[in-house]
Amino acid sequence: MKHIDVLFEENPRSVSRDLAEPCREVRKYFDQEVRKHPSCLLGNISPSNFLLPSETHARKLLGDYDNGACILEVGCGDCVDSLTLAGRHNRVWAIDISERRLSDGRQNVIAAGKADQVFPLCMDATRLAFSDNTFDLIVGNSVLLFLDIEVFAPECYRVLKPGGRAIFPNESMALHPLMKLRRALPQVSARERIARRITIDSINRMSRHFDGVMHREFYLWSVLLAPLAARYGSTRFGATAVHFAHTFDDFLLRIVPRFRKYCWISVLEFHKAASPPLPRS
Ligand SMILES: C[S@@+](CC[C@H](N)C(=O)[O-])C[C@H]1O[C@@H](n2cnc3c(N)ncnc32)[C@H](O)[C@@H]1O
């Protein structure tokens, strides 16, 4: 744990101090919500996993990450992804504002015997208590929708090392018509009160704080087949139908890029230049 001292700013800001009202609501929600988030970084690669295309893409972006990197996971929840990111050689600072989630996370880290590699901390992602240029990689799985990205983006950039990357492998988007209908259902609407799902516009706004961005959107009309994938994805017929739907989506999004804003999921990667960009003349 001695590395933590090296990384913190001189006066680390505590999460319980001055937590902004929207963050308090998010924390309250996640302190009570026990449902496990369905996606994980190196999770289920069976054909019955409807999210396979976006998860495969995110895995490619991660590349060979087990190289002694210093990693920050934002909104780590129960630390399942932090344990993956730790690999054999990395160190991962896993932050979340929900004490309840973190306590599950701490137990998982101890059970995995990785307490010397994964450090769960209660911290607000929009008020990072780390020094500038600390992390090689920042990862946040399904978390941007709970953050004020105008505040988070410059913080994220600040703590990235030059040449570092921030990857958000599974961000749900605001405008998919069917998902909008689903989110109006009473059983999920509580979450919607605290979520600000991303749009192509908000991605563009966030990218202004970085030196580069790549994002790819997934699942347009194929969303209709998600229930089929859950039920029949492991059968030949189900797997073929879902594969066809994904391939058609991919084709459609290539020929009509403006449909991307109606997709369900975006996978995002932001860059910090290895050397400061030259001033514009
Ligand atoms: C949808 S869950 C995803 C959890 C985990 N990444 C996973 O994939 O299982 C979003 C997580 O972000 C955390 N979170 C929300 N706002 C946060 C903030 N401002 N700072 C840190 N964590 C936050 C929540 O407490 C919650 O654990």
PDB file of C-alpha atoms and ligand atoms in Angstrom:
ATOM      1  CA  MET A   1       0.000   0.000   0.000  1.00  0.00           C
ATOM      2  CA  LYS A   2       2.970   2.358   0.235  1.00  0.00           C
ATOM      3  CA  HIS A   3       2.457   3.462  -3.392  1.00  0.00           C
ATOM      4  CA  ILE A   4      -0.720   5.303  -2.412  1.00  0.00           C
ATOM      5  CA  ASP A   5       1.238   8.035  -0.579  1.00  0.00           C
ATOM      6  CA  VAL A   6       3.258   8.675  -3.703  1.00  0.00           C
ATOM      7  CA  LEU A   7       0.143   9.161  -5.818  1.00  0.00           C
ATOM      8  CA  PHE A   8      -2.009  11.365  -3.649  1.00  0.00           C
ATOM      9  CA  GLU A   9      -2.018  15.110  -3.820  1.00  0.00           C
ATOM     10  CA  GLU A  10      -0.660  16.777  -0.683  1.00  0.00           C
ATOM     11  CA  ASN A  11      -4.133  17.364   0.730  1.00  0.00           C
ATOM     12  CA  PRO A  12      -6.307  14.566  -0.589  1.00  0.00           C
ATOM     13  CA  ARG A  13      -9.958  15.599  -0.818  1.00  0.00           C
ATOM     14  CA  SER A  14     -12.219  13.264   1.067  1.00  0.00           C
ATOM     15  CA  VAL A  15     -15.322  11.856  -0.574  1.00  0.00           C
ATOM     16  CA  SER A  16     -17.571  12.440   2.387  1.00  0.00           C
ATOM     17  CA  ARG A  17     -16.610  16.123   2.534  1.00  0.00           C
ATOM     18  CA  ASP A  18     -18.610  18.468   0.299  1.00  0.00           C
ATOM     19  CA  LEU A  19     -20.156  15.744  -1.838  1.00  0.00           C
ATOM     20  CA  ALA A  20     -22.354  17.581  -4.339  1.00  0.00           C
ATOM     21  CA  GLU A  21     -26.085  16.875  -4.119  1.00  0.00           C
ATOM     22  CA  PRO A  22     -26.367  14.857  -7.384  1.00  0.00           C
ATOM     23  CA  CYS A  23     -23.475  12.649  -6.185  1.00  0.00           C
ATOM     24  CA  ARG A  24     -25.208  12.081  -2.841  1.00  0.00           C
ATOM     25  CA  GLU A  25     -28.265  10.805  -4.686  1.00  0.00           C
ATOM     26  CA  VAL A  26     -26.162   8.507  -6.853  1.00  0.00           C
ATOM     27  CA  ARG A  27     -24.379   7.179  -3.771  1.00  0.00           C
ATOM     28  CA  LYS A  28     -27.682   6.592  -1.980  1.00  0.00           C
ATOM     29  CA  TYR A  29     -28.984   4.704  -5.001  1.00  0.00           C
ATOM     30  CA  PHE A  30     -25.931   2.444  -5.282  1.00  0.00           C
ATOM     31  CA  ASP A  31     -25.771   1.886  -1.523  1.00  0.00           C
ATOM     32  CA  GLN A  32     -29.219   0.301  -1.874  1.00  0.00           C
ATOM     33  CA  GLU A  33     -29.111  -1.251  -5.337  1.00  0.00           C
ATOM     34  CA  VAL A  34     -27.790  -4.801  -5.306  1.00  0.00           C
ATOM     35  CA  ARG A  35     -28.315  -5.828  -8.927  1.00  0.00           C
ATOM     36  CA  LYS A  36     -25.020  -6.828 -10.535  1.00  0.00           C
ATOM     37  CA  HIS A  37     -24.139  -4.876 -13.637  1.00  0.00           C
ATOM     38  CA  PRO A  38     -24.356  -7.321 -16.605  1.00  0.00           C
ATOM     39  CA  SER A  39     -21.206  -6.392 -18.494  1.00  0.00           C
ATOM     40  CA  CYS A  40     -17.665  -7.114 -17.451  1.00  0.00           C
ATOM     41  CA  LEU A  41     -14.407  -6.443 -19.204  1.00  0.00           C
ATOM     42  CA  LEU A  42     -13.214  -9.922 -19.986  1.00  0.00           C
ATOM     43  CA  GLY A  43     -16.496 -11.650 -19.345  1.00  0.00           C
ATOM     44  CA  ASN A  44     -18.697 -14.033 -21.181  1.00  0.00           C
ATOM     45  CA  ILE A  45     -17.502 -14.757 -24.719  1.00  0.00           C
ATOM     46  CA  SER A  46     -20.251 -17.260 -25.501  1.00  0.00           C
ATOM     47  CA  PRO A  47     -22.597 -16.513 -28.431  1.00  0.00           C
ATOM     48  CA  SER A  48     -25.477 -16.128 -25.961  1.00  0.00           C
ATOM     49  CA  ASN A  49     -23.882 -12.910 -24.709  1.00  0.00           C
ATOM     50  CA  PHE A  50     -25.745 -10.263 -26.678  1.00  0.00           C
ATOM     51  CA  LEU A  51     -23.062  -7.654 -25.862  1.00  0.00           C
ATOM     52  CA  LEU A  52     -20.304  -9.740 -27.450  1.00  0.00           C
ATOM     53  CA  PRO A  53     -19.510  -7.299 -30.334  1.00  0.00           C
ATOM     54  CA  SER A  54     -18.991  -4.268 -28.065  1.00  0.00           C
ATOM     55  CA  GLU A  55     -17.157  -6.310 -25.445  1.00  0.00           C
ATOM     56  CA  THR A  56     -14.862  -7.834 -28.091  1.00  0.00           C
ATOM     57  CA  HIS A  57     -14.126  -4.336 -29.402  1.00  0.00           C
ATOM     58  CA  ALA A  58     -13.350  -3.090 -25.867  1.00  0.00           C
ATOM     59  CA  ARG A  59     -11.034  -6.050 -25.292  1.00  0.00           C
ATOM     60  CA  LYS A  60      -9.136  -5.143 -28.470  1.00  0.00           C
ATOM     61  CA  LEU A  61      -8.773  -1.567 -27.255  1.00  0.00           C
ATOM     62  CA  LEU A  62      -7.390  -2.760 -23.934  1.00  0.00           C
ATOM     63  CA  GLY A  63      -4.779  -4.779 -25.790  1.00  0.00           C
ATOM     64  CA  ASP A  64      -1.942  -6.219 -23.756  1.00  0.00           C
ATOM     65  CA  TYR A  65      -2.586  -4.300 -20.562  1.00  0.00           C
ATOM     66  CA  ASP A  66      -0.744  -6.596 -18.139  1.00  0.00           C
ATOM     67  CA  ASN A  67       2.551  -4.747 -18.391  1.00  0.00           C
ATOM     68  CA  GLY A  68       3.185  -3.209 -14.976  1.00  0.00           C
ATOM     69  CA  ALA A  69       0.757  -0.362 -15.584  1.00  0.00           C
ATOM     70  CA  CYS A  70      -0.641   1.997 -13.017  1.00  0.00           C
ATOM     71  CA  ILE A  71      -4.425   1.900 -13.563  1.00  0.00           C
ATOM     72  CA  LEU A  72      -7.396   3.811 -12.208  1.00  0.00           C
ATOM     73  CA  GLU A  73     -10.822   2.189 -12.331  1.00  0.00           C
ATOM     74  CA  VAL A  74     -13.590   4.747 -11.927  1.00  0.00           C
ATOM     75  CA  GLY A  75     -16.898   3.519 -10.476  1.00  0.00           C
ATOM     76  CA  CYS A  76     -15.390   0.107  -9.749  1.00  0.00           C
ATOM     77  CA  GLY A  77     -18.465  -1.291  -7.958  1.00  0.00           C
ATOM     78  CA  ASP A  78     -17.592  -4.759  -6.690  1.00  0.00           C
ATOM     79  CA  CYS A  79     -14.061  -4.612  -8.206  1.00  0.00           C
ATOM     80  CA  VAL A  80     -14.605  -7.518 -10.611  1.00  0.00           C
ATOM     81  CA  ASP A  81     -13.112  -5.507 -13.475  1.00  0.00           C
ATOM     82  CA  SER A  82     -10.343  -4.131 -11.226  1.00  0.00           C
ATOM     83  CA  LEU A  83      -9.251  -7.711 -10.538  1.00  0.00           C
ATOM     84  CA  THR A  84      -9.148  -8.384 -14.279  1.00  0.00           C
ATOM     85  CA  LEU A  85      -7.214  -5.178 -14.889  1.00  0.00           C
ATOM     86  CA  ALA A  86      -4.706  -6.059 -12.178  1.00  0.00           C
ATOM     87  CA  GLY A  87      -3.587  -9.092 -14.194  1.00  0.00           C
ATOM     88  CA  ARG A  88      -0.316 -10.323 -12.753  1.00  0.00           C
ATOM     89  CA  HIS A  89       1.749  -7.180 -12.980  1.00  0.00           C
ATOM     90  CA  ASN A  90      -0.450  -4.073 -12.701  1.00  0.00           C
ATOM     91  CA  ARG A  91      -1.579  -1.965  -9.772  1.00  0.00           C
ATOM     92  CA  VAL A  92      -5.168  -0.740  -9.802  1.00  0.00           C
ATOM     93  CA  TRP A  93      -6.674   2.088  -7.762  1.00  0.00           C
ATOM     94  CA  ALA A  94     -10.366   1.214  -7.698  1.00  0.00           C
ATOM     95  CA  ILE A  95     -12.610   4.110  -6.733  1.00  0.00           C
ATOM     96  CA  ASP A  96     -16.329   4.353  -6.101  1.00  0.00           C
ATOM     97  CA  ILE A  97     -18.626   6.633  -4.104  1.00  0.00           C
ATOM     98  CA  SER A  98     -20.783   3.802  -2.796  1.00  0.00           C
ATOM     99  CA  GLU A  99     -19.389   2.359   0.450  1.00  0.00           C
ATOM    100  CA  ARG A 100     -21.714  -0.591   0.071  1.00  0.00           C
ATOM    101  CA  ARG A 101     -20.304  -1.501  -3.353  1.00  0.00           C
ATOM    102  CA  LEU A 102     -16.768  -0.936  -2.152  1.00  0.00           C
ATOM    103  CA  SER A 103     -17.253  -3.232   0.798  1.00  0.00           C
ATOM    104  CA  ASP A 104     -18.239  -6.022  -1.668  1.00  0.00           C
ATOM    105  CA  GLY A 105     -15.227  -4.973  -3.731  1.00  0.00           C
ATOM    106  CA  ARG A 106     -12.838  -5.206  -0.778  1.00  0.00           C
ATOM    107  CA  GLN A 107     -14.104  -8.699   0.021  1.00  0.00           C
ATOM    108  CA  ASN A 108     -13.624  -9.782  -3.605  1.00  0.00           C
ATOM    109  CA  VAL A 109     -10.092  -8.353  -3.656  1.00  0.00           C
ATOM    110  CA  ILE A 110      -9.155 -10.191  -0.463  1.00  0.00           C
ATOM    111  CA  ALA A 111     -10.783 -13.423  -1.654  1.00  0.00           C
ATOM    112  CA  ALA A 112      -8.751 -13.168  -4.880  1.00  0.00           C
ATOM    113  CA  GLY A 113      -5.542 -12.627  -2.881  1.00  0.00           C
ATOM    114  CA  LYS A 114      -4.860  -9.359  -4.733  1.00  0.00           C
ATOM    115  CA  ALA A 115      -4.790  -6.843  -1.879  1.00  0.00           C
ATOM    116  CA  ASP A 116      -1.245  -5.900  -2.871  1.00  0.00           C
ATOM    117  CA  GLN A 117      -2.391  -5.032  -6.414  1.00  0.00           C
ATOM    118  CA  VAL A 118      -5.929  -3.628  -6.126  1.00  0.00           C
ATOM    119  CA  PHE A 119      -6.643  -0.712  -3.784  1.00  0.00           C
ATOM    120  CA  PRO A 120     -10.363   0.054  -3.345  1.00  0.00           C
ATOM    121  CA  LEU A 121     -10.977   3.651  -2.243  1.00  0.00           C
ATOM    122  CA  CYS A 122     -14.061   5.713  -1.587  1.00  0.00           C
ATOM    123  CA  MET A 123     -13.656   8.719  -3.865  1.00  0.00           C
ATOM    124  CA  ASP A 124     -15.736  10.909  -6.144  1.00  0.00           C
ATOM    125  CA  ALA A 125     -14.580  10.592  -9.755  1.00  0.00           C
ATOM    126  CA  THR A 126     -15.177  14.299 -10.302  1.00  0.00           C
ATOM    127  CA  ARG A 127     -12.819  15.213  -7.430  1.00  0.00           C
ATOM    128  CA  LEU A 128      -9.849  12.929  -7.850  1.00  0.00           C
ATOM    129  CA  ALA A 129      -7.331  13.030  -5.009  1.00  0.00           C
ATOM    130  CA  PHE A 130      -4.433  11.883  -7.186  1.00  0.00           C
ATOM    131  CA  SER A 131      -1.477  13.871  -8.429  1.00  0.00           C
ATOM    132  CA  ASP A 132      -1.235  15.015 -12.046  1.00  0.00           C
ATOM    133  CA  ASN A 133       0.134  12.487 -14.575  1.00  0.00           C
ATOM    134  CA  THR A 134      -0.332   9.426 -12.371  1.00  0.00           C
ATOM    135  CA  PHE A 135      -2.069   6.736 -14.443  1.00  0.00           C
ATOM    136  CA  ASP A 136      -1.171   4.890 -17.644  1.00  0.00           C
ATOM    137  CA  LEU A 137      -4.758   3.767 -18.092  1.00  0.00           C
ATOM    138  CA  ILE A 138      -8.156   4.826 -16.760  1.00  0.00           C
ATOM    139  CA  VAL A 139     -11.161   2.537 -17.161  1.00  0.00           C
ATOM    140  CA  GLY A 140     -14.802   3.168 -16.292  1.00  0.00           C
ATOM    141  CA  ASN A 141     -17.377   0.494 -17.076  1.00  0.00           C
ATOM    142  CA  SER A 142     -20.850   1.992 -17.370  1.00  0.00           C
ATOM    143  CA  VAL A 143     -20.099   5.029 -15.257  1.00  0.00           C
ATOM    144  CA  LEU A 144     -20.118   8.157 -17.435  1.00  0.00           C
ATOM    145  CA  LEU A 145     -23.906   8.294 -17.205  1.00  0.00           C
ATOM    146  CA  PHE A 146     -23.602   9.052 -13.482  1.00  0.00           C
ATOM    147  CA  LEU A 147     -20.945  11.753 -13.830  1.00  0.00           C
ATOM    148  CA  ASP A 148     -20.956  15.409 -14.719  1.00  0.00           C
ATOM    149  CA  ILE A 149     -18.652  14.874 -17.665  1.00  0.00           C
ATOM    150  CA  GLU A 150     -17.727  18.556 -17.927  1.00  0.00           C
ATOM    151  CA  VAL A 151     -16.143  18.217 -14.469  1.00  0.00           C
ATOM    152  CA  PHE A 152     -14.913  14.650 -14.799  1.00  0.00           C
ATOM    153  CA  ALA A 153     -13.200  15.000 -18.206  1.00  0.00           C
ATOM    154  CA  PRO A 154     -10.564  17.587 -17.135  1.00  0.00           C
ATOM    155  CA  GLU A 155      -9.930  15.627 -13.904  1.00  0.00           C
ATOM    156  CA  CYS A 156      -9.494  12.442 -15.932  1.00  0.00           C
ATOM    157  CA  TYR A 157      -7.077  14.186 -18.319  1.00  0.00           C
ATOM    158  CA  ARG A 158      -5.139  15.710 -15.420  1.00  0.00           C
ATOM    159  CA  VAL A 159      -4.379  12.367 -13.712  1.00  0.00           C
ATOM    160  CA  LEU A 160      -3.526  10.539 -16.961  1.00  0.00           C
ATOM    161  CA  LYS A 161       0.152  10.251 -17.765  1.00  0.00           C
ATOM    162  CA  PRO A 162       1.250  11.718 -21.118  1.00  0.00           C
ATOM    163  CA  GLY A 163       0.596   8.968 -23.651  1.00  0.00           C
ATOM    164  CA  GLY A 164      -2.109   7.506 -21.392  1.00  0.00           C
ATOM    165  CA  ARG A 165      -5.591   6.389 -22.372  1.00  0.00           C
ATOM    166  CA  ALA A 166      -9.030   6.436 -20.776  1.00  0.00           C
ATOM    167  CA  ILE A 167     -11.373   3.653 -21.907  1.00  0.00           C
ATOM    168  CA  PHE A 168     -15.117   3.475 -21.279  1.00  0.00           C
ATOM    169  CA  PRO A 169     -16.109   0.059 -22.623  1.00  0.00           C
ATOM    170  CA  ASN A 170     -19.824   0.095 -22.091  1.00  0.00           C
ATOM    171  CA  GLU A 171     -21.668   3.404 -22.036  1.00  0.00           C
ATOM    172  CA  SER A 172     -25.370   3.367 -22.716  1.00  0.00           C
ATOM    173  CA  MET A 173     -26.685   6.133 -24.931  1.00  0.00           C
ATOM    174  CA  ALA A 174     -29.705   8.366 -24.535  1.00  0.00           C
ATOM    175  CA  LEU A 175     -31.603   8.247 -27.805  1.00  0.00           C
ATOM    176  CA  HIS A 176     -32.348   4.615 -28.728  1.00  0.00           C
ATOM    177  CA  PRO A 177     -36.157   4.737 -29.147  1.00  0.00           C
ATOM    178  CA  LEU A 178     -36.782   1.281 -27.692  1.00  0.00           C
ATOM    179  CA  MET A 179     -34.451   1.772 -24.758  1.00  0.00           C
ATOM    180  CA  LYS A 180     -36.178   5.087 -24.063  1.00  0.00           C
ATOM    181  CA  LEU A 181     -39.474   3.235 -23.803  1.00  0.00           C
ATOM    182  CA  ARG A 182     -37.957   0.578 -21.547  1.00  0.00           C
ATOM    183  CA  ARG A 183     -36.445   3.232 -19.277  1.00  0.00           C
ATOM    184  CA  ALA A 184     -39.901   4.672 -18.713  1.00  0.00           C
ATOM    185  CA  LEU A 185     -41.013   1.428 -17.007  1.00  0.00           C
ATOM    186  CA  PRO A 186     -41.614   1.904 -13.284  1.00  0.00           C
ATOM    187  CA  GLN A 187     -39.074  -0.761 -12.284  1.00  0.00           C
ATOM    188  CA  VAL A 188     -36.185   1.080 -13.990  1.00  0.00           C
ATOM    189  CA  SER A 189     -37.325   4.690 -13.804  1.00  0.00           C
ATOM    190  CA  ALA A 190     -35.706   5.264 -10.358  1.00  0.00           C
ATOM    191  CA  ARG A 191     -32.330   4.836 -11.988  1.00  0.00           C
ATOM    192  CA  GLU A 192     -33.244   7.263 -14.767  1.00  0.00           C
ATOM    193  CA  ARG A 193     -33.651  10.078 -12.271  1.00  0.00           C
ATOM    194  CA  ILE A 194     -29.926   9.925 -11.502  1.00  0.00           C
ATOM    195  CA  ALA A 195     -28.626   8.981 -14.975  1.00  0.00           C
ATOM    196  CA  ARG A 196     -27.525  11.338 -17.742  1.00  0.00           C
ATOM    197  CA  ARG A 197     -26.966   8.985 -20.626  1.00  0.00           C
ATOM    198  CA  ILE A 198     -24.447  10.032 -23.216  1.00  0.00           C
ATOM    199  CA  THR A 199     -25.095  11.361 -26.702  1.00  0.00           C
ATOM    200  CA  ILE A 200     -22.782  11.998 -29.645  1.00  0.00           C
ATOM    201  CA  ASP A 201     -22.870  15.677 -28.595  1.00  0.00           C
ATOM    202  CA  SER A 202     -21.744  14.912 -25.047  1.00  0.00           C
ATOM    203  CA  ILE A 203     -18.968  12.658 -26.399  1.00  0.00           C
ATOM    204  CA  ASN A 204     -17.805  15.571 -28.556  1.00  0.00           C
ATOM    205  CA  ARG A 205     -17.908  17.917 -25.556  1.00  0.00           C
ATOM    206  CA  MET A 206     -15.900  15.461 -23.478  1.00  0.00           C
ATOM    207  CA  SER A 207     -13.350  14.970 -26.248  1.00  0.00           C
ATOM    208  CA  ARG A 208     -12.487  18.690 -26.178  1.00  0.00           C
ATOM    209  CA  HIS A 209     -10.659  18.025 -22.899  1.00  0.00           C
ATOM    210  CA  PHE A 210      -8.408  15.351 -24.473  1.00  0.00           C
ATOM    211  CA  ASP A 211      -5.893  15.196 -27.289  1.00  0.00           C
ATOM    212  CA  GLY A 212      -7.742  12.461 -29.171  1.00  0.00           C
ATOM    213  CA  VAL A 213     -10.879  10.358 -29.117  1.00  0.00           C
ATOM    214  CA  MET A 214     -12.196   7.246 -30.810  1.00  0.00           C
ATOM    215  CA  HIS A 215     -15.677   5.988 -30.244  1.00  0.00           C
ATOM    216  CA  ARG A 216     -17.759   3.275 -31.820  1.00  0.00           C
ATOM    217  CA  GLU A 217     -21.452   2.698 -31.405  1.00  0.00           C
ATOM    218  CA  PHE A 218     -23.261  -0.648 -31.284  1.00  0.00           C
ATOM    219  CA  TYR A 219     -26.783  -2.132 -31.374  1.00  0.00           C
ATOM    220  CA  LEU A 220     -29.409  -0.326 -33.362  1.00  0.00           C
ATOM    221  CA  TRP A 221     -32.266  -2.543 -34.489  1.00  0.00           C
ATOM    222  CA  SER A 222     -30.495  -5.688 -33.183  1.00  0.00           C
ATOM    223  CA  VAL A 223     -31.691  -4.644 -29.710  1.00  0.00           C
ATOM    224  CA  LEU A 224     -34.985  -6.280 -30.706  1.00  0.00           C
ATOM    225  CA  LEU A 225     -33.200  -9.617 -30.595  1.00  0.00           C
ATOM    226  CA  ALA A 226     -31.654  -9.188 -27.140  1.00  0.00           C
ATOM    227  CA  PRO A 227     -34.390 -11.243 -25.420  1.00  0.00           C
ATOM    228  CA  LEU A 228     -33.906 -13.951 -28.077  1.00  0.00           C
ATOM    229  CA  ALA A 229     -30.158 -14.001 -27.364  1.00  0.00           C
ATOM    230  CA  ALA A 230     -30.783 -14.436 -23.652  1.00  0.00           C
ATOM    231  CA  ARG A 231     -33.099 -17.358 -24.269  1.00  0.00           C
ATOM    232  CA  TYR A 232     -31.861 -19.053 -27.447  1.00  0.00           C
ATOM    233  CA  GLY A 233     -28.404 -17.543 -27.972  1.00  0.00           C
ATOM    234  CA  SER A 234     -26.729 -20.858 -27.167  1.00  0.00           C
ATOM    235  CA  THR A 235     -28.719 -22.689 -29.882  1.00  0.00           C
ATOM    236  CA  ARG A 236     -27.558 -22.654 -33.474  1.00  0.00           C
ATOM    237  CA  PHE A 237     -30.665 -20.836 -34.679  1.00  0.00           C
ATOM    238  CA  GLY A 238     -30.478 -18.193 -31.922  1.00  0.00           C
ATOM    239  CA  ALA A 239     -26.760 -17.572 -32.394  1.00  0.00           C
ATOM    240  CA  THR A 240     -27.157 -17.246 -36.189  1.00  0.00           C
ATOM    241  CA  ALA A 241     -30.096 -14.836 -35.883  1.00  0.00           C
ATOM    242  CA  VAL A 242     -28.263 -12.605 -33.399  1.00  0.00           C
ATOM    243  CA  HIS A 243     -25.073 -12.709 -35.447  1.00  0.00           C
ATOM    244  CA  PHE A 244     -27.051 -11.675 -38.539  1.00  0.00           C
ATOM    245  CA  ALA A 245     -28.697  -8.816 -36.625  1.00  0.00           C
ATOM    246  CA  HIS A 246     -25.328  -7.547 -35.396  1.00  0.00           C
ATOM    247  CA  THR A 247     -23.809  -7.792 -38.875  1.00  0.00           C
ATOM    248  CA  PHE A 248     -26.738  -5.888 -40.381  1.00  0.00           C
ATOM    249  CA  ASP A 249     -26.421  -3.173 -37.711  1.00  0.00           C
ATOM    250  CA  ASP A 250     -22.741  -2.870 -38.459  1.00  0.00           C
ATOM    251  CA  PHE A 251     -23.445  -2.487 -42.174  1.00  0.00           C
ATOM    252  CA  LEU A 252     -26.224   0.050 -41.581  1.00  0.00           C
ATOM    253  CA  LEU A 253     -24.063   2.171 -39.281  1.00  0.00           C
ATOM    254  CA  ARG A 254     -21.264   2.202 -41.814  1.00  0.00           C
ATOM    255  CA  ILE A 255     -23.448   3.406 -44.671  1.00  0.00           C
ATOM    256  CA  VAL A 256     -25.599   5.791 -42.592  1.00  0.00           C
ATOM    257  CA  PRO A 257     -23.297   7.094 -39.831  1.00  0.00           C
ATOM    258  CA  ARG A 258     -25.903   9.530 -38.567  1.00  0.00           C
ATOM    259  CA  PHE A 259     -27.835   6.535 -37.144  1.00  0.00           C
ATOM    260  CA  ARG A 260     -25.013   6.100 -34.603  1.00  0.00           C
ATOM    261  CA  LYS A 261     -26.669   8.583 -32.302  1.00  0.00           C
ATOM    262  CA  TYR A 262     -29.631   6.195 -31.939  1.00  0.00           C
ATOM    263  CA  CYS A 263     -27.501   3.225 -30.873  1.00  0.00           C
ATOM    264  CA  TRP A 264     -27.693   1.658 -27.448  1.00  0.00           C
ATOM    265  CA  ILE A 265     -24.010   1.341 -26.485  1.00  0.00           C
ATOM    266  CA  SER A 266     -20.896   3.366 -27.185  1.00  0.00           C
ATOM    267  CA  VAL A 267     -17.326   2.190 -26.532  1.00  0.00           C
ATOM    268  CA  LEU A 268     -15.036   5.174 -26.028  1.00  0.00           C
ATOM    269  CA  GLU A 269     -11.312   5.724 -25.875  1.00  0.00           C
ATOM    270  CA  PHE A 270      -9.722   9.097 -25.039  1.00  0.00           C
ATOM    271  CA  HIS A 271      -6.027   9.910 -25.402  1.00  0.00           C
ATOM    272  CA  LYS A 272      -3.545  12.210 -23.765  1.00  0.00           C
ATOM    273  CA  ALA A 273      -0.687  13.069 -26.123  1.00  0.00           C
ATOM    274  CA  ALA A 274       2.754  11.720 -25.253  1.00  0.00           C
ATOM    275  CA  SER A 275       4.144  15.229 -25.516  1.00  0.00           C
ATOM    276  CA  PRO A 276       2.111  18.422 -25.118  1.00  0.00           C
ATOM    277  CA  PRO A 277       0.365  19.428 -28.392  1.00  0.00           C
ATOM    278  CA  LEU A 278       1.988  22.376 -30.160  1.00  0.00           C
ATOM    279  CA  PRO A 279       0.176  25.678 -29.630  1.00  0.00           C
ATOM    280  CA  ARG A 280      -2.039  26.565 -32.600  1.00  0.00           C
ATOM    281  CA  SER A 281      -0.660  29.493 -34.611  1.00  0.00           C
TER     282      SER A 281
HETATM  283  C1  LIG B   1     -23.526   0.851 -13.255  1.00  0.00           C
HETATM  284  S1  LIG B   1     -22.428   0.750 -11.897  1.00  0.00           S
HETATM  285  C2  LIG B   1     -21.040  -0.043 -12.666  1.00  0.00           C
HETATM  286  C3  LIG B   1     -20.142  -0.687 -11.653  1.00  0.00           C
HETATM  287  C4  LIG B   1     -18.963  -1.448 -12.238  1.00  0.00           C
HETATM  288  N1  LIG B   1     -18.141  -0.595 -13.082  1.00  0.00           N
HETATM  289  C5  LIG B   1     -19.446  -2.655 -13.017  1.00  0.00           C
HETATM  290  O1  LIG B   1     -19.295  -2.669 -14.261  1.00  0.00           O
HETATM  291  O2  LIG B   1     -19.979  -3.589 -12.391  1.00  0.00           O
HETATM  292  C6  LIG B   1     -21.836   2.435 -11.725  1.00  0.00           C
HETATM  293  C7  LIG B   1     -20.893   2.612 -10.544  1.00  0.00           C
HETATM  294  O3  LIG B   1     -20.374   3.940 -10.575  1.00  0.00           O
HETATM  295  C8  LIG B   1     -20.322   4.430  -9.243  1.00  0.00           C
HETATM  296  N2  LIG B   1     -20.325   5.900  -9.284  1.00  0.00           N
HETATM  297  C9  LIG B   1     -21.327   6.704  -9.663  1.00  0.00           C
HETATM  298  N3  LIG B   1     -20.973   8.001  -9.552  1.00  0.00           N
HETATM  299  C10 LIG B   1     -19.701   8.018  -9.107  1.00  0.00           C
HETATM  300  C11 LIG B   1     -18.778   9.058  -8.795  1.00  0.00           C
HETATM  301  N4  LIG B   1     -19.090  10.352  -8.909  1.00  0.00           N
HETATM  302  N5  LIG B   1     -17.549   8.705  -8.382  1.00  0.00           N
HETATM  303  C12 LIG B   1     -17.196   7.406  -8.243  1.00  0.00           C
HETATM  304  N6  LIG B   1     -18.035   6.379  -8.507  1.00  0.00           N
HETATM  305  C13 LIG B   1     -19.277   6.670  -8.946  1.00  0.00           C
HETATM  306  C14 LIG B   1     -21.568   3.838  -8.585  1.00  0.00           C
HETATM  307  O4  LIG B   1     -21.507   3.854  -7.179  1.00  0.00           O
HETATM  308  C15 LIG B   1     -21.578   2.435  -9.182  1.00  0.00           C
HETATM  309  O5  LIG B   1     -20.851   1.517  -8.417  1.00  0.00           O
END
